[in-house]
PDB file of C-alpha atoms in Angstrom:
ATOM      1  CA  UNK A 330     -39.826-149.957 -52.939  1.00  0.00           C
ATOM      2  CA  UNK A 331     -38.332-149.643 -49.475  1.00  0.00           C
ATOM      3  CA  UNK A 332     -37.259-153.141 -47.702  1.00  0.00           C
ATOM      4  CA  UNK A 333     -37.613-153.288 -44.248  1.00  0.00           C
ATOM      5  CA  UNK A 334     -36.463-156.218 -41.849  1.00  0.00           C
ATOM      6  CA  UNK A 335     -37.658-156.241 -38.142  1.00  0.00           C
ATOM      7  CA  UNK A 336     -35.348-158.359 -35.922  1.00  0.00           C
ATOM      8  CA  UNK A 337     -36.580-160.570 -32.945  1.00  0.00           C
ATOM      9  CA  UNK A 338     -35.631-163.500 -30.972  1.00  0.00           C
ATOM     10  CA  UNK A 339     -37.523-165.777 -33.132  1.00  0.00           C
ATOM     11  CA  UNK A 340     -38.595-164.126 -35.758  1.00  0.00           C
ATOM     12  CA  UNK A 341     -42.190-164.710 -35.230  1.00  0.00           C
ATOM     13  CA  UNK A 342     -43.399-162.793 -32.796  1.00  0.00           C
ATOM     14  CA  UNK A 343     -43.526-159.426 -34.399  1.00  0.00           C
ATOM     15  CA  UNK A 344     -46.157-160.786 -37.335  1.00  0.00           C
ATOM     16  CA  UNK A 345     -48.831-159.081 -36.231  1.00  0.00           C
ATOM     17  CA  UNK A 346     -46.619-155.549 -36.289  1.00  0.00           C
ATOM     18  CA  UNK A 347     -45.488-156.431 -39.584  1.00  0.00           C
ATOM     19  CA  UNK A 348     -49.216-156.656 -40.909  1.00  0.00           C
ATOM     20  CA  UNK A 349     -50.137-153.432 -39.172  1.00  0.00           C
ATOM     21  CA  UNK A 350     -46.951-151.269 -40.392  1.00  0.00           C
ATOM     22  CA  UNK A 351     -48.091-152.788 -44.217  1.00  0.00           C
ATOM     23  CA  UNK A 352     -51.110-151.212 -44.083  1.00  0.00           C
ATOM     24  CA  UNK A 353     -49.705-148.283 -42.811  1.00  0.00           C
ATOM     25  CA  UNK A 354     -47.553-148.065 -45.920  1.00  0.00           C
ATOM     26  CA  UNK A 355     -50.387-149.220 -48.077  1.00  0.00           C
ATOM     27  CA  UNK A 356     -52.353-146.346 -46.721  1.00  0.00           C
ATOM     28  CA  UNK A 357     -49.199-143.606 -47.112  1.00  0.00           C
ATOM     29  CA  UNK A 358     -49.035-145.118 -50.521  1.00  0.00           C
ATOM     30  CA  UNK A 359     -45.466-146.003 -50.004  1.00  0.00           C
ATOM     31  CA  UNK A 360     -44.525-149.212 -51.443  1.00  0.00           C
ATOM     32  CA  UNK A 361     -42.576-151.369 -48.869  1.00  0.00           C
ATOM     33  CA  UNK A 362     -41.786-154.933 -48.410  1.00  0.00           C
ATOM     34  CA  UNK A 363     -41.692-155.840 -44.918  1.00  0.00           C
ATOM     35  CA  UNK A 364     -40.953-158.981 -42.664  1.00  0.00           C
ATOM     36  CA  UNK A 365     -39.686-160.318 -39.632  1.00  0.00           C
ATOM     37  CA  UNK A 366     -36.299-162.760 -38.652  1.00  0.00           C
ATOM     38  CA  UNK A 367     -34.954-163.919 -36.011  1.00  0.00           C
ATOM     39  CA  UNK A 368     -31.276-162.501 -35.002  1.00  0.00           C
ATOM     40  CA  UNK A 369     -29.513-165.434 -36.392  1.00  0.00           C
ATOM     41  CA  UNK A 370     -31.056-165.101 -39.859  1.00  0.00           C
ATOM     42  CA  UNK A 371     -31.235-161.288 -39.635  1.00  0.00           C
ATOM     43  CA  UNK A 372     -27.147-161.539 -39.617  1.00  0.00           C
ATOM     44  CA  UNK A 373     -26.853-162.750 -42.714  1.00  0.00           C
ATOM     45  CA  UNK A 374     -29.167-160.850 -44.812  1.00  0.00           C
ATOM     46  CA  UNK A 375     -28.083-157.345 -43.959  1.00  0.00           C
ATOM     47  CA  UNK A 376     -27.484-156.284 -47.396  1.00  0.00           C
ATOM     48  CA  UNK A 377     -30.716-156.333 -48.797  1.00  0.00           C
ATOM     49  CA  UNK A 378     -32.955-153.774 -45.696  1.00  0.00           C
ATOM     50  CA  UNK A 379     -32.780-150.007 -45.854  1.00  0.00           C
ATOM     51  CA  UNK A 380     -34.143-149.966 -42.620  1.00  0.00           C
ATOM     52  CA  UNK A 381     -33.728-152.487 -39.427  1.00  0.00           C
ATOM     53  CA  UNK A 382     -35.855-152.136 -36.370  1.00  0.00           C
ATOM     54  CA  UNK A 383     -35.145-154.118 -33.580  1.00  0.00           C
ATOM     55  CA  UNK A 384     -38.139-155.617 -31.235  1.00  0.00           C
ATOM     56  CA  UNK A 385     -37.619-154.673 -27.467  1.00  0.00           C
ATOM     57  CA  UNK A 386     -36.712-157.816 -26.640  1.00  0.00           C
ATOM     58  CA  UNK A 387     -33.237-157.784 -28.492  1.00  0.00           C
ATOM     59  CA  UNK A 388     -32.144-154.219 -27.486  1.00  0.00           C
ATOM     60  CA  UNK A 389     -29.489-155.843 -26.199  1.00  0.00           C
ATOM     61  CA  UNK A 390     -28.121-156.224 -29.915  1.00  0.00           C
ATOM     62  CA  UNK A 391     -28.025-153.048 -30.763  1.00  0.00           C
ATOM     63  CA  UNK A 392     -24.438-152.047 -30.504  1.00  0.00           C
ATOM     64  CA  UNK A 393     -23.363-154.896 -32.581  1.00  0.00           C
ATOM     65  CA  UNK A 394     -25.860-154.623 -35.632  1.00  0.00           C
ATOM     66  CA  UNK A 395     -24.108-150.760 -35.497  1.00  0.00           C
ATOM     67  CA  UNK A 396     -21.085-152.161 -35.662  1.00  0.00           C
ATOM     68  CA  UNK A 397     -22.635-154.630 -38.411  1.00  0.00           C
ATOM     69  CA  UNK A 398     -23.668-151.684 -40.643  1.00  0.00           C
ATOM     70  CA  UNK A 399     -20.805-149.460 -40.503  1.00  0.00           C
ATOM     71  CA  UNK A 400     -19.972-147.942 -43.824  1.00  0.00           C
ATOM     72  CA  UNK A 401     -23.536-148.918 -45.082  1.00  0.00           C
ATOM     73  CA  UNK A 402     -26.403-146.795 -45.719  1.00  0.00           C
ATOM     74  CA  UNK A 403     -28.818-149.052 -43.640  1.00  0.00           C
ATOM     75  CA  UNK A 404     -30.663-147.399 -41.090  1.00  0.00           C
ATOM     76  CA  UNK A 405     -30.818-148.848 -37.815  1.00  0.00           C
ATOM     77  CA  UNK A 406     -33.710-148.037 -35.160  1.00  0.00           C
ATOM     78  CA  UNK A 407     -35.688-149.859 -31.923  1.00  0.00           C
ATOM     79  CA  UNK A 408     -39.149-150.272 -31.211  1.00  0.00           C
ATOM     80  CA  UNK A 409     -39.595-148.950 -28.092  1.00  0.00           C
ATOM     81  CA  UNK A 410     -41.298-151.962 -25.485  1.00  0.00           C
ATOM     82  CA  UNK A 411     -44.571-149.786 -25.266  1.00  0.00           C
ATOM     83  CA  UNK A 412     -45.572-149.387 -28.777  1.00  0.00           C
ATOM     84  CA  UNK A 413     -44.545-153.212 -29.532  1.00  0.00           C
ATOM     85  CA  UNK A 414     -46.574-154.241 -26.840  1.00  0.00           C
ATOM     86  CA  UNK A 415     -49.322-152.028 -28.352  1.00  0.00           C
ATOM     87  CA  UNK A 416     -48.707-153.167 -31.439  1.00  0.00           C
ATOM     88  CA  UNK A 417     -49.150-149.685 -32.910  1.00  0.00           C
ATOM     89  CA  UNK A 418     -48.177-150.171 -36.265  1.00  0.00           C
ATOM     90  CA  UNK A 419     -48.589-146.644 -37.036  1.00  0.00           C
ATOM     91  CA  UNK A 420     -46.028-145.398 -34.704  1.00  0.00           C
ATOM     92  CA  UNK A 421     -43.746-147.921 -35.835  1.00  0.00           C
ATOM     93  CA  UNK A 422     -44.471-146.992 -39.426  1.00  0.00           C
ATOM     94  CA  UNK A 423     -43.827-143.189 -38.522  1.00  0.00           C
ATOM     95  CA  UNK A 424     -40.409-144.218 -36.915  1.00  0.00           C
ATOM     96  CA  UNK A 425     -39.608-146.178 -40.307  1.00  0.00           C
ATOM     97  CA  UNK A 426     -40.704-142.863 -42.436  1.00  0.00           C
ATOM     98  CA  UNK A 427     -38.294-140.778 -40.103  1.00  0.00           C
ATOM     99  CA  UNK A 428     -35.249-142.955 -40.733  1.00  0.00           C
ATOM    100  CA  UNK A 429     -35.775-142.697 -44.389  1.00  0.00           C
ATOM    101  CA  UNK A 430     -36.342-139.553 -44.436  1.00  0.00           C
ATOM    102  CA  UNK A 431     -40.173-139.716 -45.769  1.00  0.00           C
TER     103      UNK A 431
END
């Protein structure tokens, strides 16, 4: 089981990716558990993801989660603004297999 954690500014706006990108998985037949947090809560459950994708609208953040996640094995990646906006939850799902190396 693979554990994914999407970070946004509030955690709720990427709920409708996170549904898409399940049945993605579902339909891969790749059993993953993934969910959305805000950036506050994200930063103190960084243990527990293999992957972390960051929504467009915290790019900003992703030089410290790096910095976070040195000497870890979590994979860190960001959705780019077009296929969030889309909410293409296939694409987002194939940038998730890449980083684990599905």
């Amino acid at each position: 089981m693979y554990d994914v954690m999407f970070v946004c500014s509030a955690g709720m706006s990427t709920s409708m990716l996170v549904e898409r990108v399940k049945k993605e998985a579902e339909k891969a037949g790749v059993e993953m558990e993934v969910y959305a947090m805000g950036e506050s809560e994200a930063k103190k459950n960084l243990d527990k993801p293999q992957v972390i994708l960051l929504g467009p609208q915290v790019r900003y953040m992703e030089f410290a989660f790096k910095k976070m996640l040195e000497g870890t094995d979590t994979k860190l990646g960001v959705i780019e603004m077009r296929t969030y906006g889309m909410m293409d939850g296939a694409k987002v799902y194939s940038q998730i297999a890449e980083l684990l190396g599905l």
